[in-house]
Structure formats: structure tokens, C-alpha cells
Short mmCIF file of C-alpha atoms in Angstrom, two decimals:
data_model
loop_
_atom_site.label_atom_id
_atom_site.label_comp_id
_atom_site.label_asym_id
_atom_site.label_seq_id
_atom_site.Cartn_x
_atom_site.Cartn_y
_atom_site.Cartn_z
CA UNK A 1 -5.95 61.20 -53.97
CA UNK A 2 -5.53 60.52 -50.17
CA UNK A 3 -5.14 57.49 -48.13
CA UNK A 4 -6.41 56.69 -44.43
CA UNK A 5 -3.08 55.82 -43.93
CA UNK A 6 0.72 56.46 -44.80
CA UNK A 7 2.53 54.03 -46.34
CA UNK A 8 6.19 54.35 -46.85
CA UNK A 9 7.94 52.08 -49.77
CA UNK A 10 11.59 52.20 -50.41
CA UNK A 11 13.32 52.81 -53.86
CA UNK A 12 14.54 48.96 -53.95
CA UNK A 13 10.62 47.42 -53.49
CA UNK A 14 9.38 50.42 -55.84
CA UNK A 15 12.30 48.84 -58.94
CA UNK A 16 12.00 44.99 -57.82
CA UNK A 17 7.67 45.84 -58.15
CA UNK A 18 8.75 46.95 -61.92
CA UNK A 19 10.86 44.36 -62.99
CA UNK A 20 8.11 41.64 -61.91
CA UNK A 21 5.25 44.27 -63.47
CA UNK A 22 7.37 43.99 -67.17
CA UNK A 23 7.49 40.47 -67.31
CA UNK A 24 11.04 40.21 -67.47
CA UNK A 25 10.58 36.56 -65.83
CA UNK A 26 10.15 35.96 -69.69
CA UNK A 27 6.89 33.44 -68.06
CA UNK A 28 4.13 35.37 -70.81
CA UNK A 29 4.65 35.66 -74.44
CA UNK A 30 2.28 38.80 -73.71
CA UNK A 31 3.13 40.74 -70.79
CA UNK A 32 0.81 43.15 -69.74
CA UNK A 33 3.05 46.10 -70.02
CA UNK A 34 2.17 45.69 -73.91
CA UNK A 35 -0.80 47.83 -72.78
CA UNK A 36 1.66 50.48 -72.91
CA UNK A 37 2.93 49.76 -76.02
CA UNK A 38 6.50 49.25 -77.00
CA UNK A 39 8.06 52.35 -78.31
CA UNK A 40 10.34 51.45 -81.65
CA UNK A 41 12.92 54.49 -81.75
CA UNK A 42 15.44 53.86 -82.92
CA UNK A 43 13.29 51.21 -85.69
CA UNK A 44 14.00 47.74 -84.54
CA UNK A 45 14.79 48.20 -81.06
CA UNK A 46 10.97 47.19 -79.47
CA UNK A 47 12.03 43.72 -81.22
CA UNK A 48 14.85 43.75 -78.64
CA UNK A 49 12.45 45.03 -75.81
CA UNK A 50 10.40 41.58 -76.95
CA UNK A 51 12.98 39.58 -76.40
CA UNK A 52 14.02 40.61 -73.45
CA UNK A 53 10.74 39.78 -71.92
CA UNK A 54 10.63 36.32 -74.01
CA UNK A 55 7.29 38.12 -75.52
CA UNK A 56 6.34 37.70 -79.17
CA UNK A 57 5.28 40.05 -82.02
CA UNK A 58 2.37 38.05 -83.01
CA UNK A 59 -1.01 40.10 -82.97
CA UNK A 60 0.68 43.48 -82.40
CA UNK A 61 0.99 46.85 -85.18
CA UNK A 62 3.17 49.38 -85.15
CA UNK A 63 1.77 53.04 -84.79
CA UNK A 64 2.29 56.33 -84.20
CA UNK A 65 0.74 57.17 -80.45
CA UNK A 66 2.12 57.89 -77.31
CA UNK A 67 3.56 61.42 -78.26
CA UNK A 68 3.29 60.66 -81.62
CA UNK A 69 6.50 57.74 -81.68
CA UNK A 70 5.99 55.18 -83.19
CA UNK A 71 5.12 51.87 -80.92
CA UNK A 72 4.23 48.51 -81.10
CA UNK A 73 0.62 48.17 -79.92
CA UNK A 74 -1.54 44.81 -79.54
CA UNK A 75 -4.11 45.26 -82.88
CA UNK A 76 -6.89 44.52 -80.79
CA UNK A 77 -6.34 47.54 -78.50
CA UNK A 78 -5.85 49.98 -81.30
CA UNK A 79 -9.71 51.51 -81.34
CA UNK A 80 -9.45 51.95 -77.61
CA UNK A 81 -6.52 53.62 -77.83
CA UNK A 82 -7.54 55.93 -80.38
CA UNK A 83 -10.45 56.56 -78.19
CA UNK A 84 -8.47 57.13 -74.91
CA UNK A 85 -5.28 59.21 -76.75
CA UNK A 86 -8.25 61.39 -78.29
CA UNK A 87 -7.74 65.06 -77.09
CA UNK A 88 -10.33 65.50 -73.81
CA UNK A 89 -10.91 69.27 -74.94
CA UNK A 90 -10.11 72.09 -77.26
CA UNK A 91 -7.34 72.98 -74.41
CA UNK A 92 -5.79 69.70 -74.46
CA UNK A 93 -5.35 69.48 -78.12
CA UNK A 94 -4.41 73.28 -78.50
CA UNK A 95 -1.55 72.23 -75.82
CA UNK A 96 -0.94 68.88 -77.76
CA UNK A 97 0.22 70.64 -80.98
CA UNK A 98 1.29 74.16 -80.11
CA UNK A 99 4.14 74.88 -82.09
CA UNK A 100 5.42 78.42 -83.56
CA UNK A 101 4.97 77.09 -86.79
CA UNK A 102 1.45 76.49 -86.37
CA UNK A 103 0.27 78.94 -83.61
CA UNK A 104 -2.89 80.18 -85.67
CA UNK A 105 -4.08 76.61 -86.46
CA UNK A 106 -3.39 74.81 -83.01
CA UNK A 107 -6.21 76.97 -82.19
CA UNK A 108 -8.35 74.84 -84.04
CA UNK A 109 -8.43 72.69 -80.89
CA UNK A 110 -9.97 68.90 -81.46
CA UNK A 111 -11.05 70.21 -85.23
CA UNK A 112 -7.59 70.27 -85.70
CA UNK A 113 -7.26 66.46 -84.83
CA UNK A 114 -10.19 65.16 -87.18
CA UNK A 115 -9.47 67.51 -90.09
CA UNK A 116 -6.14 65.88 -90.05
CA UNK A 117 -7.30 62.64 -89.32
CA UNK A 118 -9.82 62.35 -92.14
CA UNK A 119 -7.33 63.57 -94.72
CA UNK A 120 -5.25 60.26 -93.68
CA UNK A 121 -8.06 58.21 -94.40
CA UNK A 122 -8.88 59.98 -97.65
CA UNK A 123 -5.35 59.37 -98.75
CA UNK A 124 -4.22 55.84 -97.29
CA UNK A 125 -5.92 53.61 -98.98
CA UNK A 126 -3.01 51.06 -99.80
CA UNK A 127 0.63 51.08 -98.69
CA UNK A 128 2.49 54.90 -99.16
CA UNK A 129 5.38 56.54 -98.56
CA UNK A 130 5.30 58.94 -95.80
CA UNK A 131 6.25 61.55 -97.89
CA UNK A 132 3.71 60.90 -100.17
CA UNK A 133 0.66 61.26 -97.93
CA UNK A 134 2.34 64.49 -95.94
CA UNK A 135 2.04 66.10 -99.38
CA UNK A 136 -1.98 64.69 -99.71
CA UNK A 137 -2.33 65.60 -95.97
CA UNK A 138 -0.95 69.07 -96.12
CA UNK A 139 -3.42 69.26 -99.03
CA UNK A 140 -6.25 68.08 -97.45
CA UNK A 141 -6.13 70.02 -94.19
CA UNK A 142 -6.44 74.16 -93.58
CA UNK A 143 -3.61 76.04 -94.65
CA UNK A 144 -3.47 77.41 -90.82
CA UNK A 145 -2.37 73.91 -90.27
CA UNK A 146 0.43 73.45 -92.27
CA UNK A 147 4.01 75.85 -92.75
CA UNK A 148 5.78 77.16 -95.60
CA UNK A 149 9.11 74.88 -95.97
CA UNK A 150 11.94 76.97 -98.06
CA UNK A 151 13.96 73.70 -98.55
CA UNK A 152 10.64 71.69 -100.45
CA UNK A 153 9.36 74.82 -101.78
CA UNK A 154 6.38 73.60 -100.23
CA UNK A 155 3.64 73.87 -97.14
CA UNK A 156 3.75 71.18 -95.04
CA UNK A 157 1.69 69.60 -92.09
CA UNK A 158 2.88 70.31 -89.04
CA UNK A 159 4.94 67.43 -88.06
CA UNK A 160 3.90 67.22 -84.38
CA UNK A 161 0.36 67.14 -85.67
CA UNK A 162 0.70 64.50 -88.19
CA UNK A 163 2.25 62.22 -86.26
CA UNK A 164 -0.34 62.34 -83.45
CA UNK A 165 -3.19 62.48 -85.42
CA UNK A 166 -1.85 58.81 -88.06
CA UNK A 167 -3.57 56.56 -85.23
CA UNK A 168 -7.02 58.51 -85.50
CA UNK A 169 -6.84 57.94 -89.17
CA UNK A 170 -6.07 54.01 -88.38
CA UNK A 171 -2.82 54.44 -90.31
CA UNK A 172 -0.14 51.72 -89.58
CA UNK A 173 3.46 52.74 -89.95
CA UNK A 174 6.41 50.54 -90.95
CA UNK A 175 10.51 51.49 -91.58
CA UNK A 176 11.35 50.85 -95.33
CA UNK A 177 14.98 51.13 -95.63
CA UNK A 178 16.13 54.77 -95.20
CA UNK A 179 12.50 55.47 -94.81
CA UNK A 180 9.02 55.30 -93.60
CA UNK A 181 5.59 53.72 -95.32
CA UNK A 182 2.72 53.89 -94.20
CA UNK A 183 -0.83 52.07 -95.09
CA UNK A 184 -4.25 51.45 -93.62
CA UNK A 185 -4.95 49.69 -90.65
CA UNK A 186 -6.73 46.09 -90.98
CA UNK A 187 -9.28 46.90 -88.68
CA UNK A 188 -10.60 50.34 -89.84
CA UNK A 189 -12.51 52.36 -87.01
CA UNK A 190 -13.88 55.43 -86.85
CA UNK A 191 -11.94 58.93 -86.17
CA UNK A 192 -13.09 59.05 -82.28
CA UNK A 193 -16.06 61.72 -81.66
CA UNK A 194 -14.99 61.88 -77.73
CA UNK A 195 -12.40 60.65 -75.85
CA UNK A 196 -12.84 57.68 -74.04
CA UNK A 197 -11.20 55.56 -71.56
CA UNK A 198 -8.68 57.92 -70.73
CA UNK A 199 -8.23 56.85 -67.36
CA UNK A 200 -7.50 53.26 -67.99
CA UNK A 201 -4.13 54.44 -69.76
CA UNK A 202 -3.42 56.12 -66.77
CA UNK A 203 -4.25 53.02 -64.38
CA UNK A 204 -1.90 50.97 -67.14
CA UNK A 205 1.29 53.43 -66.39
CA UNK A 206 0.57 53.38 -62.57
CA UNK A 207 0.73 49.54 -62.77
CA UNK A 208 3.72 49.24 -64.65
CA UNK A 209 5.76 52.24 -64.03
CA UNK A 210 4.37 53.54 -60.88
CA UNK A 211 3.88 54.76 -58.07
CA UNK A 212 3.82 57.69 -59.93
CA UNK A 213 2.03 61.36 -59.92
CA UNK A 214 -0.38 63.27 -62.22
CA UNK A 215 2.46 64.81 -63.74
CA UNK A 216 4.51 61.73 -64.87
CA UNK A 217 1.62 60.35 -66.21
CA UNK A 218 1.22 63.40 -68.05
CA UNK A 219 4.40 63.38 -69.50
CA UNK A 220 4.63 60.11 -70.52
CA UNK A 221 1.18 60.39 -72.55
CA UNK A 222 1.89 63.93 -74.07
CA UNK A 223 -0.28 65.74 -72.60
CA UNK A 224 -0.97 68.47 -69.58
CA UNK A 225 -1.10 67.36 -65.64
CA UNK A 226 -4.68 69.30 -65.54
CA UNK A 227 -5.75 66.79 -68.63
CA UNK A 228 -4.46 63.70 -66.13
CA UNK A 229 -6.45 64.93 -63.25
CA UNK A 230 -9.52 65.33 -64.75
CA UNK A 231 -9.80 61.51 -65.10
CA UNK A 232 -7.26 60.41 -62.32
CA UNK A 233 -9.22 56.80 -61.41
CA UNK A 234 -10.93 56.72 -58.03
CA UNK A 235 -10.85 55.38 -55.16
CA UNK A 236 -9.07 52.35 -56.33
CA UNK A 237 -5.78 53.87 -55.86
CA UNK A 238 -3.05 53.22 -53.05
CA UNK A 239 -1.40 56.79 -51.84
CA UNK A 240 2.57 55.78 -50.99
CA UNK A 241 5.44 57.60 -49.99
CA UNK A 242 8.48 57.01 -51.90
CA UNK A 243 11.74 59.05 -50.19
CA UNK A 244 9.43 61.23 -48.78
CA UNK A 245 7.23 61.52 -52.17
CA UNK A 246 3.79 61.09 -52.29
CA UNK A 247 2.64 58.49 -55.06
CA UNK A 248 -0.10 56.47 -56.67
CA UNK A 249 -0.68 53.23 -57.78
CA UNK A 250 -3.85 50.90 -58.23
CA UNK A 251 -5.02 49.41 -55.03
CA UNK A 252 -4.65 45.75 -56.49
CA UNK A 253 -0.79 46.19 -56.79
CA UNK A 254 -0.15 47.78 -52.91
CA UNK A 255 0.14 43.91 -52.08
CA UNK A 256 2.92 43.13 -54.38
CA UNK A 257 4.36 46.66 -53.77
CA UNK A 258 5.04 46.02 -50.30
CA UNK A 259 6.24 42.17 -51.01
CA UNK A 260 8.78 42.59 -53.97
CA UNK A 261 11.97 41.31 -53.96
CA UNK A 262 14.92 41.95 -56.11
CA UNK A 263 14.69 39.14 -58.93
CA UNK A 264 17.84 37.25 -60.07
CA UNK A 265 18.25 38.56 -63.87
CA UNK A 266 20.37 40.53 -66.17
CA UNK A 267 19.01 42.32 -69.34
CA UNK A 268 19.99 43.91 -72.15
CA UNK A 269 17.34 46.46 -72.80
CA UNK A 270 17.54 48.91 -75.62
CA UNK A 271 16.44 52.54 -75.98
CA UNK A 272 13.28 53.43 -75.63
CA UNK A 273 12.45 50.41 -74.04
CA UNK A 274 9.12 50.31 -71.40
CA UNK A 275 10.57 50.09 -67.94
CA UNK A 276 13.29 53.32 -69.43
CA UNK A 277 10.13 55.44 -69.96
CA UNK A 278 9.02 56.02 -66.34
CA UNK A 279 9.55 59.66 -65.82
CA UNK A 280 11.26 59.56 -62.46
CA UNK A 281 14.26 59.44 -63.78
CA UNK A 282 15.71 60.19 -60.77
CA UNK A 283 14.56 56.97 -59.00
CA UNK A 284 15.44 54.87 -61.81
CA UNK A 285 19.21 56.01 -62.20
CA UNK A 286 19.67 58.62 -58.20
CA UNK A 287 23.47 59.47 -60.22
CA UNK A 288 22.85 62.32 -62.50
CA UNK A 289 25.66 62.21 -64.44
CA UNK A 290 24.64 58.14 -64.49
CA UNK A 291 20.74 59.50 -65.72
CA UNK A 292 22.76 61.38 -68.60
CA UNK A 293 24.08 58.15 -69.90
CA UNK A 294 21.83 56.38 -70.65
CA UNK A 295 19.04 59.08 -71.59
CA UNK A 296 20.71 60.95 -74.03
CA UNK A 297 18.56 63.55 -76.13
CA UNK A 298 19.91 61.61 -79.90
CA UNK A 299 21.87 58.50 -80.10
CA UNK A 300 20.94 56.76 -76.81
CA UNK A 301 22.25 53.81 -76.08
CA UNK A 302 20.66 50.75 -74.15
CA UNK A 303 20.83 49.80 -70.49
CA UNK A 304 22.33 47.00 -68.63
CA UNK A 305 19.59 45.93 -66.10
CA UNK A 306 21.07 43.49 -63.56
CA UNK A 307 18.47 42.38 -60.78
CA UNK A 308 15.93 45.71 -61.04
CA UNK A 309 18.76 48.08 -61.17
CA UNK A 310 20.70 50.02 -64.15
CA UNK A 311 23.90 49.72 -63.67
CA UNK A 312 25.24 50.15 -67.51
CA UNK A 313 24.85 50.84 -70.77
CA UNK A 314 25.65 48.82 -74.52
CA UNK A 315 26.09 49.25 -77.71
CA UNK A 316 25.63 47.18 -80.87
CA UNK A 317 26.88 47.37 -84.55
CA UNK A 318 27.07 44.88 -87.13
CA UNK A 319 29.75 43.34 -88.23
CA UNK A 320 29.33 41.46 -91.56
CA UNK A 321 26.42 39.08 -90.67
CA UNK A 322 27.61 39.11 -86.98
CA UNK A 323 27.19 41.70 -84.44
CA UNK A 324 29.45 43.18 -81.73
CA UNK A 325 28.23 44.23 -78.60
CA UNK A 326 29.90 46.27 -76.22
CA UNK A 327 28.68 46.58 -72.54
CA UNK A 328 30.01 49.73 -70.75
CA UNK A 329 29.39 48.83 -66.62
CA UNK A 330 28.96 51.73 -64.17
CA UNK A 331 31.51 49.67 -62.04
CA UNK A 332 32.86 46.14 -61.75
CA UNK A 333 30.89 43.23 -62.95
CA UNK A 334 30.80 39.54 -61.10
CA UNK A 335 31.89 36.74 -63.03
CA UNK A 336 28.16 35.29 -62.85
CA UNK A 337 26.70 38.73 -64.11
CA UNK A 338 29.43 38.85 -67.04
CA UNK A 339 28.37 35.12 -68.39
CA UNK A 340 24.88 36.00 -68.40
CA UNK A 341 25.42 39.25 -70.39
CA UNK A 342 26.96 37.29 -72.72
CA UNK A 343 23.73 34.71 -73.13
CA UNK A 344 21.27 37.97 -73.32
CA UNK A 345 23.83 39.60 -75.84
CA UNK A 346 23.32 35.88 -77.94
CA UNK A 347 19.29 37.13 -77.28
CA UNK A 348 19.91 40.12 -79.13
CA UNK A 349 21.80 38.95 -81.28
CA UNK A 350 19.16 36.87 -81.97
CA UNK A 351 16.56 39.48 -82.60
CA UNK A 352 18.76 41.08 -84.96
CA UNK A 353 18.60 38.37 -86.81
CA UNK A 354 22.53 38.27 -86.88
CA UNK A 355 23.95 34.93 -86.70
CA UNK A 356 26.94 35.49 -84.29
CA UNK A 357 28.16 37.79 -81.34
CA UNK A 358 30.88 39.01 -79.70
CA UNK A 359 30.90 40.66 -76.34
CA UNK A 360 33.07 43.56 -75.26
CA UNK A 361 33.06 44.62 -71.51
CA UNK A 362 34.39 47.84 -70.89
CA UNK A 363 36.75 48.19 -68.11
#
């Protein structure tokens, strides 16, 4: 993790390199950043983070991985990434799922995992509701695994578990009105033996949402910073310093790193969306009470990204079979910036299938 030589980059190149990384430029209908999948929580808003990179949903599933959300995912990638979100050890699974609910069971380590992830496949054989295969689940799996419920009357799998283990079942998830079903995945690969390819997720968040460190990484994937630096890539990293913060990104992006510009664009991007899930939040937004805002623990709303900085946040609701946005600007907005939120509010609009907007800006 060192570097013959320091390199300093400064907070704007570090955003600008971002932006272009996302494909915001809206010049792929698959940007690469779909190697990180597109997280959908609240449901429906990855269809907005689509949009706003002009990408499609053509080819792509939704899952539960990263942290056990559910996210869009290309289906092609999906045995990889079953292979490469596969616990590394005992440790990293124990770490993955230990809850007070289920101390005795997280114990289980990666037995945990396949025990949990065979009982999917046992019981998703066509389309379910999620309740329905929790009950066959918590069945299926060692009691250790699952809690007593006084509400259901019931033991249930631990939630944290289930979630994280749906993927290594190849179990698809999809919102049905005020709920969730679930059903098996078209292509149906084996629950992983090993993990594999571990380190290419990494290398995917340093290229899109780096420079970052061991621990970000770790974050974002769910996981421990120990479980990151056991298969931190090699030498074909680039050490930076970012405001005095040591950093790492692949060697093929230092280039573009050191060249990027602030584009000319404004966004509308919802909650949840990719570029919102780097962990230095503190680069993203420097204003803590700004950070608060827009990353709020339940109800989040989305960000206004105007050139590669956040400098609001919006809200939508519907309004018949029209939809009313309002955009809430951290200060003042240009006349040129104010006509093009209203064109990407007519792109969300869009993706919400609504067939009319109006735009409110605050202040």
C-alpha cells in the first residue's frame, strides 16, 4: 500500500473523477458503476439512478447483496458476485451476522451461510412471498439460527442473515405492492464453496468511489477492514493524498484522477443512489449539518448534484397521475441551473412513469 512517490489530489479533481467514473455524461446505456450495483431502497428509486445516467434496465436483476439491500445487479455478474460476497472465513461471517438475537448461531461461521442458503433453494422453486419462505427458511435452518418472535408466535430467521444469504440461494427479489416476492433466479448456480474474486469488488469501489481506504471499502461491502486487507489488490494501485489523507485507487485511473475537470451537469439523484454510497461522507458533503440532510437514517431524501457537487436535496410525491417535485437548494440557484432542474425533474418524472411535473424550488 505505498507509493515511490506522493501525490497530492484536491477534493474538486477527487468529485469531478466521480462524476465522469458514474457515467453521468448519460454516453453508455451501461455504465460501469453497474458493477456496483444499484441499490433500490426506497423500491423504485435505482430506476431513477438509471435515468440519471441515461442507462437502461435491460439485462439486470434485482437482489439482495451488498449488506443484504436489495440492488439492481447485471444477471450476468450474479455467480461472481455470489462468489466474491461469499464470507472469506468463519470470522468474517461470524462478524457478518452477529446479532443478540442470534449470538449462539452466528457462531456457526460460513455453515451458517450455506445452511441458510440451501433452505432458499429447497423452498424457491417458483415465485413466493417473502413471508412465505422466512417461515420454510426458519424451518429449514438450526434453531440456533432463528429467534422466538412474541408478535408471530413464531421463530424466525434472523433477518440480517436471510437477507445476506437470498443471493447464495440465487433468489431474485421483487416489491409487490405493500410487499416483497421473491422467486428463483434464471440462471441457477451453485451455493459458493469459497469465496472468490473478492478483490475485484474492491478494485470496482476504488474506481468508482475512490480514492478510498480499507475501511470504506469495508463498510460499503458489509464486512470487517481486516476481511478488506486480506485481498487489498497489488501493486496496481496509486497511493494519493487527499487533504492530507492517504488513499487508493487503481493505477489505470491516477491519469484521469489528476486530469478531471468539473463537468457541466445537474442531476436529480435519489436515495441510495451509487455516487451517495461512498463512505467519506465528509468529502462528499465538508458541512455536517449539510451531510445530515441528505443522509438521513429513515426517510432520506435525494440530492441535487450540480457539476460534481451536492448542493441540495428533493422530494417527490404524486399527485393524481402527475408528480410534484420539490428541490430544496443549500443556497441560491442560477437561472441556467434552475431550467435544467426542471428538464431532469421531466427525467424523473419520466421514470415514474407519471405523465406530468411540477417543480417547486425552495427559497
Amino acid at each position: 500500500m505505498s507509493s515511490a512517490r506522493r501525490v497530492e489530489v484536491s477534493r474538486g479533481q477527487v468529485l469531478a473523477h466521480r462524476v465522469a467514473a458514474h457515467g453521468f455524461d448519460r454516453s453508455s446505456p451501461a455504465p460501469g458503476v453497474l458493477a456496483l450495483g444499484v441499490q433500490d431502497t426506497p423500491y423504485g428509486s435505482a430506476q431513477l439512478a438509471l435515468a440519471a445516467r441515461g442507462a437502461s434496465r435491460e439485462g439486470l436483476d434485482l437482489v439482495w447483496s451488498f449488506r443484504g439491500a436489495p440492488h439492481l445487479h447485471r444477471r450476468a455478474d450474479l455467480p461472481a458476485l455470489a462468489r466474491a460476497l461469499w464470507p472469506l472465513d468463519d470470522t468474517d461471517a461470524t462478524a457478518r451476522i452477529d446479532t443478540a438475537v442470534i449470538r449462539e448461531g452466528a457462531r456457526l461461521g460460513t455453515e451458517a451461510f450455506r445452511v441458510t442458503a440451501e433452505a432458499f433453494r429447497a423452498a424457491v422453486t417458483s415465485q413466493m412471498s417473502k413471508g412465505d419462505v422466512s417461515t420454510a427458511v426458519s424451518a429449514a435452518v438450526p434453531e440456533s439460527l432463528t429467534y422466538w418472535c412474541e408478535r408471530c408466535g413464531a421463530r424466525h430467521v434472523s433477518g440480517l442473515l436471510f437477507q445476506q444469504a437470498g443471493l447464495f440461494g440465487a433468489v431474485g427479489v421483487a416489491p409487490r405492492g405493500n410487499g416483497t416476492v421473491l422467486a428463483p433466479l434464471s440462471t441457477r448456480y451453485p451455493v459458493p464453496a469459497v469465496a472468490a474474486g473478492t478483490g475485484e469488488l474492491v478494485r470496482a469501489y476504488l474506481r468508482h468511489l475512490g480514492p478510498a481506504t480499507p475501511a470504506e471499502v469495508a463498510k460499503f461491502l458489509g464486512t470487517k477492514p481486516a476481511v478488506v486487507r486480506a485481498v487489498w489488490p497489488g501493486g496496481d494501485l496509486s497511493e494519493v493524498w487527499v487533504n492530507g489523507r492517504r488513499a487508493w485507487l487503481p493505477a489505470s485511473e491516477l491519469d484521469a484522477l489528476l486530469s478531471a475537470k468539473g463537468p457541466r451537469l445537474v442531476r436529480l439523484l435519489p436515495p441510495g443512489d451509487p455516487f451517495l454510497q461512498a463512505r467519506d461522507r465528509a468529502l462528499l458533503v465538508p458541512d455536517k449539518s449539510r451531510e445530515r440532510e441528505i443522509w438521513r437514517a429513515i426517510g432520506g431524501p435525494g440530492a441535487l448534484l450540480v457539476g460534481s457537487e451536492l448542493v441540495g436535496t428533493w422530494r417527490a410525491r404524486a399527485a393524481g397521475r402527475g408528480l410534484d417535485l420539490t428541490v430544496t437548494p443549500f443556497s441560491a440557484l442560477s437561472a441556467s441551473v434552475r431550467a435544467r432542474v426542471e428538464a431532469e425533474a421531466a427525467t424523473v418524472a419520466s421514470a415514474r412513469g407519471a405523465t406530468d411535473v411540477r417543480v417547486r424550488i425552495a427559497g
